[in-house]
Coordinates of C-alpha atoms in Angstrom, one line a residue:
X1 CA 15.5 32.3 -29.7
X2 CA 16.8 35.9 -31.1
X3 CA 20.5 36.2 -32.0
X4 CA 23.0 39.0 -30.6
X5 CA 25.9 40.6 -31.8
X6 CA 28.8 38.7 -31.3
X7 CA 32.2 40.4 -31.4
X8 CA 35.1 38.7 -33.6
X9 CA 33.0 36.3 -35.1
X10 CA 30.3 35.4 -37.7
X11 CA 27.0 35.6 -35.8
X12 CA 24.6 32.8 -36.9
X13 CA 20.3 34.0 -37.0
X14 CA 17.6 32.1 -37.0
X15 CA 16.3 30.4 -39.9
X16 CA 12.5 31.9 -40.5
X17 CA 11.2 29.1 -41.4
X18 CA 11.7 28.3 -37.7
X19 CA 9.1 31.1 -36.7
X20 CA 6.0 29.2 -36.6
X21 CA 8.0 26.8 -34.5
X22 CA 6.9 28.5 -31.1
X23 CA 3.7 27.5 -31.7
X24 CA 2.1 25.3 -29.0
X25 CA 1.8 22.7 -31.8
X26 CA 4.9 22.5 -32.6
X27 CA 6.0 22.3 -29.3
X28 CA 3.3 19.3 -28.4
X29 CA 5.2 17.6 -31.6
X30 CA 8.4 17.6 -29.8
X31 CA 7.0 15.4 -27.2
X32 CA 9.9 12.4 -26.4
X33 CA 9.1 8.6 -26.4
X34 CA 9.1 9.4 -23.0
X35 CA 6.9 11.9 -22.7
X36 CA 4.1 10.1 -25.2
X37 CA 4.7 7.3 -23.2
X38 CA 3.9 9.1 -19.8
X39 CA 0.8 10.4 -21.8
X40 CA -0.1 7.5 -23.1
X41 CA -0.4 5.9 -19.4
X42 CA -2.3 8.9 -17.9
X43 CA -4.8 8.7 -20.6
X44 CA -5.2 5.0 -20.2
X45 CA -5.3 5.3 -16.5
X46 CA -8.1 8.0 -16.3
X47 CA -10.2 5.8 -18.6
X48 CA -9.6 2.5 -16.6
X49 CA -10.4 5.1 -13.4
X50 CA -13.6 5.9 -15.0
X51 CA -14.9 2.7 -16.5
X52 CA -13.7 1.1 -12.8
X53 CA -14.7 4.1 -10.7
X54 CA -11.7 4.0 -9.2
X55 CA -10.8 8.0 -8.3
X56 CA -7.4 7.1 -6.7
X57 CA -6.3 6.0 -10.3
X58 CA -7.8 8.9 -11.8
X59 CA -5.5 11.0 -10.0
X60 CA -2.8 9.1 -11.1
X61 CA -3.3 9.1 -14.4
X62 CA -4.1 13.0 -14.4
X63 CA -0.4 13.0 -13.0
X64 CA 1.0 11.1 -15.8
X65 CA -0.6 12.7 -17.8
X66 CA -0.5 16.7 -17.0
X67 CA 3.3 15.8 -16.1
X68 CA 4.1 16.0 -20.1
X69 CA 2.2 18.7 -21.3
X70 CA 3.0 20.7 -18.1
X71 CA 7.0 20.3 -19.7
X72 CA 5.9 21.5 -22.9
X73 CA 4.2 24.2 -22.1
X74 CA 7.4 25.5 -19.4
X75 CA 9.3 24.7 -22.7
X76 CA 7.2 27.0 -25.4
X77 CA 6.8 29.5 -23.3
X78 CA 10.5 30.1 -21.9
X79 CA 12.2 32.3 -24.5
X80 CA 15.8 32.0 -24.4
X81 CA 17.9 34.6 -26.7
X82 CA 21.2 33.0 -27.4
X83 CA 23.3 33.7 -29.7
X84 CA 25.9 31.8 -32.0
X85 CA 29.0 32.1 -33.8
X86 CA 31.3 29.5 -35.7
X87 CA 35.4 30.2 -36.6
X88 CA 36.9 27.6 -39.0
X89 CA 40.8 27.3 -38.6
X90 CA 41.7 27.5 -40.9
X91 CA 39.0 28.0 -43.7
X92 CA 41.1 26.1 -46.4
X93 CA 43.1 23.1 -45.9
X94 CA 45.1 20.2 -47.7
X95 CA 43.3 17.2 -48.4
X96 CA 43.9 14.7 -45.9
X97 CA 44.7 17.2 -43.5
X98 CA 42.3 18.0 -40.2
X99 CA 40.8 21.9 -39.8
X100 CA 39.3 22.6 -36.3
X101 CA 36.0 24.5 -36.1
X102 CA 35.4 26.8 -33.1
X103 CA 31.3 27.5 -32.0
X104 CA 30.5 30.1 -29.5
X105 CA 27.2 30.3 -27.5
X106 CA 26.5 33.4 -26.2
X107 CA 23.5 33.4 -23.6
X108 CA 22.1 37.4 -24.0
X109 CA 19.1 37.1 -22.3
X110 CA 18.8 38.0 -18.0
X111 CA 17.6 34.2 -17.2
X112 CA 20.0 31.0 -17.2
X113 CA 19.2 28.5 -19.8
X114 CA 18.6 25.1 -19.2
X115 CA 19.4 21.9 -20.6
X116 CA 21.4 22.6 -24.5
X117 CA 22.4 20.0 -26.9
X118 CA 24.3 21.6 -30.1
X119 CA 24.4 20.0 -33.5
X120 CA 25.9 21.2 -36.0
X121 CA 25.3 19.8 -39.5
X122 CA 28.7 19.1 -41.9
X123 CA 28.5 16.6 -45.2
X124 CA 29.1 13.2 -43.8
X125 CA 32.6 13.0 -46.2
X126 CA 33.7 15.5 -43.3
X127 CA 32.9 12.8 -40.4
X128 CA 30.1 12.1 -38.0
X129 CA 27.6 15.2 -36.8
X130 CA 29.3 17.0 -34.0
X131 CA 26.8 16.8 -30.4
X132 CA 27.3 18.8 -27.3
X133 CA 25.6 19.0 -24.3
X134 CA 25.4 22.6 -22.1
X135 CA 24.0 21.7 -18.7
X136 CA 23.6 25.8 -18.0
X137 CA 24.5 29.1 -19.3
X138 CA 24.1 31.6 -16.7
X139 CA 22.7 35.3 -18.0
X140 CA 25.0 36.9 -20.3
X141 CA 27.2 33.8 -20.0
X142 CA 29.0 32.1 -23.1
X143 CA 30.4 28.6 -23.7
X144 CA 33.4 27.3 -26.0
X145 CA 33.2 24.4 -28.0
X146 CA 35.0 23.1 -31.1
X147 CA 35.6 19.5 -33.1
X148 CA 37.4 18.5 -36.3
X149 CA 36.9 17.6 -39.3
X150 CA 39.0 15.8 -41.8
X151 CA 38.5 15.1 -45.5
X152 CA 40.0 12.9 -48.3
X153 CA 39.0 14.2 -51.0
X154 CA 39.2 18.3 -52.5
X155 CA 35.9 20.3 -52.6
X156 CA 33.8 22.9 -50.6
X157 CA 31.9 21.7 -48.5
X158 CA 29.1 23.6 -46.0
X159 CA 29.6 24.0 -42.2
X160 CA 25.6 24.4 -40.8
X161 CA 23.4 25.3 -40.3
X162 CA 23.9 25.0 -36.3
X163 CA 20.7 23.4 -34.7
X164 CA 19.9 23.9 -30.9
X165 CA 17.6 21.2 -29.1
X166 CA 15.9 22.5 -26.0
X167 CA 14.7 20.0 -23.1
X168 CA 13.1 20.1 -19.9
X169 CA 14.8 18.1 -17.0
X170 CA 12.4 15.1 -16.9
X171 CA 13.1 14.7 -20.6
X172 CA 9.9 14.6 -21.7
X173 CA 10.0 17.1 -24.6
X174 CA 12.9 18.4 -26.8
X175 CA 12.6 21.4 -29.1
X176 CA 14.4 22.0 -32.0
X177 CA 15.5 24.8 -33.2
X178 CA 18.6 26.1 -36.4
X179 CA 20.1 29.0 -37.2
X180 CA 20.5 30.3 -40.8
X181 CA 24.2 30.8 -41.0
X182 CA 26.7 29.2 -42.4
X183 CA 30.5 28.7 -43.4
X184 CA 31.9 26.7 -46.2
X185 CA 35.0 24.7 -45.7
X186 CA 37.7 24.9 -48.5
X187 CA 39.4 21.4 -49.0
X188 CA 42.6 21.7 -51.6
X189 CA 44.7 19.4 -53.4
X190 CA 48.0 18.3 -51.6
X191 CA 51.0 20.3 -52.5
X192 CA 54.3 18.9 -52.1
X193 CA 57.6 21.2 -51.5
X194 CA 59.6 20.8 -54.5
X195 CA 63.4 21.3 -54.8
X196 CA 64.8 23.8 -56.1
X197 CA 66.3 23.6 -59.6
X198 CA 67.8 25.6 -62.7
X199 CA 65.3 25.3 -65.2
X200 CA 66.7 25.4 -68.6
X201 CA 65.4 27.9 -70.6
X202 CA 64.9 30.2 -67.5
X203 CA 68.2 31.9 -67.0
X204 CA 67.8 35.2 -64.8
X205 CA 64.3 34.1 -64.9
X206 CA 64.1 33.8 -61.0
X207 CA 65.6 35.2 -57.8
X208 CA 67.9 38.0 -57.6
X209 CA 69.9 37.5 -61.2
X210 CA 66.2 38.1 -63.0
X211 CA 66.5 40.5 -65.7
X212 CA 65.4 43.5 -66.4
X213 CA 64.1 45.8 -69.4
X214 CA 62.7 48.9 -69.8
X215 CA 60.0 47.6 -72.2
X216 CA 61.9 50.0 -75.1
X217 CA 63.7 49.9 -77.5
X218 CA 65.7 53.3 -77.6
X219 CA 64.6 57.2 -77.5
X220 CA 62.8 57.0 -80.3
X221 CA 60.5 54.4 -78.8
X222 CA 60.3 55.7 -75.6
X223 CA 56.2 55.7 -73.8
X224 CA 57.4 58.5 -71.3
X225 CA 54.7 59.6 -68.3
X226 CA 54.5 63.0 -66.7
X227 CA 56.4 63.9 -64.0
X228 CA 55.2 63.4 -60.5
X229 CA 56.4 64.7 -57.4
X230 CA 59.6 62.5 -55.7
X231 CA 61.0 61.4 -59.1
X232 CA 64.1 61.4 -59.9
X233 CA 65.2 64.2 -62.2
X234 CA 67.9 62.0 -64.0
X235 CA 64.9 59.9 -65.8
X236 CA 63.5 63.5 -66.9
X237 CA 63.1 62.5 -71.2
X238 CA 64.2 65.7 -72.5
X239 CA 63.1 65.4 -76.0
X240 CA 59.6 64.4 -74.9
X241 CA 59.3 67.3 -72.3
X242 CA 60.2 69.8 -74.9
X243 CA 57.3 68.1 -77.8
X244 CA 54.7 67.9 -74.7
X245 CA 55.6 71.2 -73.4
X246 CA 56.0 70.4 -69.9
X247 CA 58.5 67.6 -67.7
X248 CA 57.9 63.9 -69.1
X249 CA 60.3 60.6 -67.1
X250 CA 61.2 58.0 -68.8
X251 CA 59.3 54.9 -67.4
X252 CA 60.9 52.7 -64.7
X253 CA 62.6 49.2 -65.1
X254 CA 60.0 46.7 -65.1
X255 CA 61.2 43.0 -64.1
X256 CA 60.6 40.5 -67.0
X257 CA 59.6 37.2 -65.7
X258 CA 59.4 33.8 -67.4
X259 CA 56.2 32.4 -68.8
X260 CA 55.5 28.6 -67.6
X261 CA 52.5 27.6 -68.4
X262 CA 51.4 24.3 -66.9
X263 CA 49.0 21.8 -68.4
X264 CA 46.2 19.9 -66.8
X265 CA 44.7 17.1 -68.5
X266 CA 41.3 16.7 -67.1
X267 CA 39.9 14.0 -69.4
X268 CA 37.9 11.9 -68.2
X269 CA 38.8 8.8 -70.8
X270 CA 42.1 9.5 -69.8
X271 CA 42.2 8.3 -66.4
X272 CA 40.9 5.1 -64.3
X273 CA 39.8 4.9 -60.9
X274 CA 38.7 7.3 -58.8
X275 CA 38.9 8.2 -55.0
X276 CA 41.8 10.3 -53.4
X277 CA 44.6 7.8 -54.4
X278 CA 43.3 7.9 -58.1
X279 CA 45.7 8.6 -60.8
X280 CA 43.8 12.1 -61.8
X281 CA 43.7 13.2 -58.1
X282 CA 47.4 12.5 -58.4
X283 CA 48.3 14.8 -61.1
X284 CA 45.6 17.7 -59.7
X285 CA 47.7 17.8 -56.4
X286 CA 51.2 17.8 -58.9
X287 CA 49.9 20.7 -60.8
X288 CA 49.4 23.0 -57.6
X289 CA 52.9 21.8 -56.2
X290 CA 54.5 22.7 -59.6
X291 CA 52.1 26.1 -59.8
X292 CA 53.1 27.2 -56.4
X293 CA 56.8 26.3 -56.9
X294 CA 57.1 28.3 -59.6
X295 CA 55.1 31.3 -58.3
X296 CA 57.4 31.1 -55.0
X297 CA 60.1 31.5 -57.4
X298 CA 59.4 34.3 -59.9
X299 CA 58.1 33.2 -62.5
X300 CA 54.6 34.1 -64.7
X301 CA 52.6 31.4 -64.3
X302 CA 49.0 30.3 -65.8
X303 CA 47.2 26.8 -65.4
X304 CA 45.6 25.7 -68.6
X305 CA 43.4 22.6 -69.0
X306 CA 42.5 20.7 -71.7
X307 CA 39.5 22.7 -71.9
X308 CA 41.1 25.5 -73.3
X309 CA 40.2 27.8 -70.2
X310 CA 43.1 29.4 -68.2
X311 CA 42.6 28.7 -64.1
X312 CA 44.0 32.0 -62.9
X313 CA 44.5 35.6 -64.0
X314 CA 42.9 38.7 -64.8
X315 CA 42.7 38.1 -68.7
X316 CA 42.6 35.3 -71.2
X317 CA 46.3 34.8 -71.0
X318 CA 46.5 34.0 -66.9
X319 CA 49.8 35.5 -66.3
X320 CA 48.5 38.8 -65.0
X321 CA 48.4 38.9 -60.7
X322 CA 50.5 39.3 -57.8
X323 CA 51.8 36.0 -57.4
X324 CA 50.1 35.5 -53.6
X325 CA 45.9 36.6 -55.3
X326 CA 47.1 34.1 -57.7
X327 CA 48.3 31.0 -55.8
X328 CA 44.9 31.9 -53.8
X329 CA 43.1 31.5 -56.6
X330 CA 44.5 28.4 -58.3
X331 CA 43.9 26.6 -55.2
X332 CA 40.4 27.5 -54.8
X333 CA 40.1 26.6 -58.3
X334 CA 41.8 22.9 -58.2
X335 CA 39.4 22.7 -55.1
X336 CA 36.1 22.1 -57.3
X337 CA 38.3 20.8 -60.5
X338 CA 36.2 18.0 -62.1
X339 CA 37.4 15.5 -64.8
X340 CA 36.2 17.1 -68.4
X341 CA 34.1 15.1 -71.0
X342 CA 36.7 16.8 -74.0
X343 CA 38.0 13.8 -76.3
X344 CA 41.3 15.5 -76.7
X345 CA 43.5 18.4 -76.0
X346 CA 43.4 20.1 -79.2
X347 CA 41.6 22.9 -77.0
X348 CA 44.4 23.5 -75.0
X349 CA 46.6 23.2 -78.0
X350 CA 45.0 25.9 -80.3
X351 CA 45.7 28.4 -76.7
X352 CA 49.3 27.4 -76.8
X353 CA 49.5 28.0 -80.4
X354 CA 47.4 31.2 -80.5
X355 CA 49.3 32.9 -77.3
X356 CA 50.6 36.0 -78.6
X357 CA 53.3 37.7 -76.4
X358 CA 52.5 39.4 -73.5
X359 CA 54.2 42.5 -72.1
X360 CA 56.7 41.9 -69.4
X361 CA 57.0 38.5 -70.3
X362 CA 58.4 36.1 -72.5
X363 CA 58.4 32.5 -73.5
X364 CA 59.6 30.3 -71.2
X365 CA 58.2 26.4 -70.1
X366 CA 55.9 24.3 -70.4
X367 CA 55.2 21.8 -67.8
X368 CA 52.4 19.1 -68.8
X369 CA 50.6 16.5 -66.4
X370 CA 49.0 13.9 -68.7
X371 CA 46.6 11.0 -68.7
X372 CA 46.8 8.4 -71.0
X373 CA 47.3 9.5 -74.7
X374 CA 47.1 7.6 -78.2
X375 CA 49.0 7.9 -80.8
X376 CA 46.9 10.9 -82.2
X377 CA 46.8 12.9 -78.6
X378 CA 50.7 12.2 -78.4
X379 CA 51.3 13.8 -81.4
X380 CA 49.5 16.6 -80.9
X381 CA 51.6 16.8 -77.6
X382 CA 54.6 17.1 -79.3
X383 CA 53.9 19.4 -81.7
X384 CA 53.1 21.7 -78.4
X385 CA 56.6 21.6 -78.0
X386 CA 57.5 24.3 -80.7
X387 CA 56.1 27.3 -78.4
X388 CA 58.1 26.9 -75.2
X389 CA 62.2 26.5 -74.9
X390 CA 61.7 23.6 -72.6
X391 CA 58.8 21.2 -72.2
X392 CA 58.7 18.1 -68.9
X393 CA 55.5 16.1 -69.1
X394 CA 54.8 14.1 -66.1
X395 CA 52.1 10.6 -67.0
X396 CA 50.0 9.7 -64.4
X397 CA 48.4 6.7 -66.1
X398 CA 50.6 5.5 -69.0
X399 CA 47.9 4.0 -71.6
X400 CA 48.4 0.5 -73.5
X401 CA 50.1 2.8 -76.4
X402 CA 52.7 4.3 -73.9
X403 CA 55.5 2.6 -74.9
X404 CA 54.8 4.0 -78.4
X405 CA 54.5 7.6 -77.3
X406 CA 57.0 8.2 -74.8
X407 CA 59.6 8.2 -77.8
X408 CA 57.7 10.5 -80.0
X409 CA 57.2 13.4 -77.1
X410 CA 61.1 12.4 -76.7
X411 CA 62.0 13.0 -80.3
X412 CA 60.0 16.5 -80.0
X413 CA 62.2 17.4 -77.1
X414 CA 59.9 16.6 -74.0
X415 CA 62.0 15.2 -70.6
X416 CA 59.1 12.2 -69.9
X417 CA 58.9 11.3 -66.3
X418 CA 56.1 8.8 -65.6
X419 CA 54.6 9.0 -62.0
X420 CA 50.8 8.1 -60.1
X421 CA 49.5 7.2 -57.5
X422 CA 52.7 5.9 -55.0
X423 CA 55.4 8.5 -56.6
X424 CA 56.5 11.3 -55.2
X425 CA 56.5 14.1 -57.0
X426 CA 59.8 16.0 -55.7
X427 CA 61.8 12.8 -56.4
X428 CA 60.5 13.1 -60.2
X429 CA 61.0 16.6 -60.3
X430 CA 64.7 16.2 -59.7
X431 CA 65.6 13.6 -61.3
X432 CA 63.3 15.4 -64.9
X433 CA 66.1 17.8 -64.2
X434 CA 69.6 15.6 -63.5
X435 CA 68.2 13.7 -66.6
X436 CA 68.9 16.6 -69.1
X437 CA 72.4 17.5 -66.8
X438 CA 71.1 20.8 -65.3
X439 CA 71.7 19.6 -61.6
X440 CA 70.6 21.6 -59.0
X441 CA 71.1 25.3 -58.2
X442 CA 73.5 26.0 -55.9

């Protein structure tokens, strides 16, 4: 088999290891249990023939016999050239939710193909191995196929490679043979739609009353650029066109948006139970809903774990991006998210207290999804509330010590909601908000 190009579509090749399987003993190893059987029978018979003398059942068992390995060698030496492709639709998808995957066959060669079983090979979390049967592709024909896969639980997982088995009509030999490519599937965490409330702390931080600066604080601190064709010759900066010596504008209003940055605790001693309904898958898929939200919305947003490590962005801060690249890339990210080995979040905490302001930005909220804490963890959790306006944690397992550390992240200003597995997170996220009597915007 050769591969062809295929239009609109990634083309799959053929594995090399494959090329020593059109040898003739290869192709002898793909004999059936029917076809070992049949020789089997013929062998026995011709022996029987000779010990008996019997030449009637010598020719039979030269038919059983020859009727195999004449199918095996029409099999080796027919040389189909086919070509495959594979479509995922779509390539990522929410947990729990189904993705359909489209193959192509493409038969490029000037002589119909016979009998075609495709397999294609996907992790069995995805479902059972997908099996088609073509009975015939005509010259330069193509068949259309596609199945679905479904899976419970966020990762990436391979689609392929796409194996071809080749038989002759009497079924007594079936070749096998795979093609190298292969796609990946992008399973994501859930994300709930979240209504949409007035986030204290955030005034003008979203939708069309955001405000806006010009990153300066009067002439004497204006950073003027040159002048460039089409701009307006009201933001011409005088007094730095006549120090430069030639036309200098005064930079254009840049929008400020509002820093949230929303922590993940990953630990693995702070959850129990595992599986898609686990508490820790719980507050993965609550952490993209509350990222995406806010992104939809306007704001600067970065996803910090317990770790220490931002999720998205272009720098250490992970507020930088268009708000699209970076949804894209917090998803992909919360894809593969495993549970951490840290003891603590004193990581995370030394970020938050380290983050040093960032231009076009400024301090806004901070929106924690917790495990179980001690007394010690809690208290470092409140202290976190000193660099943000407004804080709302959100406990997916409350610990044996939760009734003791509820009050303290209360005392430090934190609106406590406790959720898990069962609650839905837009009903928490409203009710976070009614609690502290900002309702919802109108």
């Amino acid at each position: 088999m050769s591969t062809g190009p295929v239009v609109g579509a990634r083309p799959h090749r053929p594995n090399p290891q494959d090329e020593n399987a059109g040898s003739l003993r290869a192709s002898l190893g793909g004999l059936t249990t029917r076809g070992r059987s049949f020789l089997a029978a013929g062998l026995a018979a011709a022996v029987c023939a000779y010990v008996l003398g019997q030449s009637d059942l010598l020719r039979v068992g030269l038919l059983l016999a020859m009727l195999p390995l004449v199918c095996v060698l029409v099999l080796h030496r027919t040389r189909y050239r086919v070509s495959a492709a594979r479509r995922l639709s779509p390539a990522q998808v929410p947990a729990r939710e189904e993705a359909r995957v489209h193959l192509r066959l493409d038969n490029v060669s000037r002589i119909p193909s016979g009998l075609l079983m495709l397999q294609d090979r996907v992790p069995y979390v995805l479902g059972p191995r997908p099996r088609f049967v073509l009975d015939r592709v005509e010259p330069q024909g193509r068949r259309e196929v596609s199945y679905r896969v479904r899976s419970d639980l966020r990762g990436r997982y391979p689609l392929g490679p796409l194996q071809l088995r080749l038989t002759d009509p009497f079924g007594m030999c079936e070749l096998t043979r795979s093609f190298s490519a292969y796609d990946t599937l992008t399973v994501v965490p859930r994300v709930e739609a979240l209504p949409p409330v007035r986030l204290s702390g955030a005034a003008g931080g979203y939708g069309d009353r955001r405000q806006r600066s010009l990153a300066l604080a009067g002439d004497d601190d204006v950073i003027p650029r040159g002048y460039r064709h089409g701009d307006d010759l009201r933001r011409i900066h005088w007094r730095s066109t006549a120090r430069h010596g030639e036309l200098m504008v005064r930079r254009e209003e840049q929008p400020q948006k509002v820093r949230c940055t929303v922590l993940l605790d990953t630990r693995r001693s702070a959850y129990g139970g595992s599986g898609p309904d686990s508490p820790f898958e719980w507050a993965v898929s609550g952490a993209a809903s509350v990222c995406l939200h806010l992104l939809e919305r306007g704001f600067a947003v970065r996803l910090l774990t317990d770790t220490g490590l931002p999720a998205t962005g272009t720098d250490g801060s992970g507020f930088d991006g268009d708000s699209a690249e970076v949804a894209a890339l917090l998803l992909d990210g919360l894809a593969v998210l495993e549970q951490s080995p840290e003891p603590g979040l004193s990581r995370a905490w030394d970020v938050l207290r380290g983050g040093g302001d960032v231009p076009g930005t400024r301090e806004g909220l901070l929106i924690a999804f917790l495990g179980a804490l001690d007394g010690e963890q809690a208290a470092l959790v409140a202290r976190m509330r000193q660099r943000t306006r407004r804080a709302l944690a959100f406990t997916a397992q409350p610990g044996p010590d939760c009734a003791d550390t509820d009050p303290l992240l209360r005392e430090a200003g934190w609106t406590v909601s406790a959720g898990g597995p069962g609650t839905t997170l837009p009903g928490l996220w409203q009710k976070a908000h009614e609690a502290t009597g900002e309702g919802l915007k109108r």
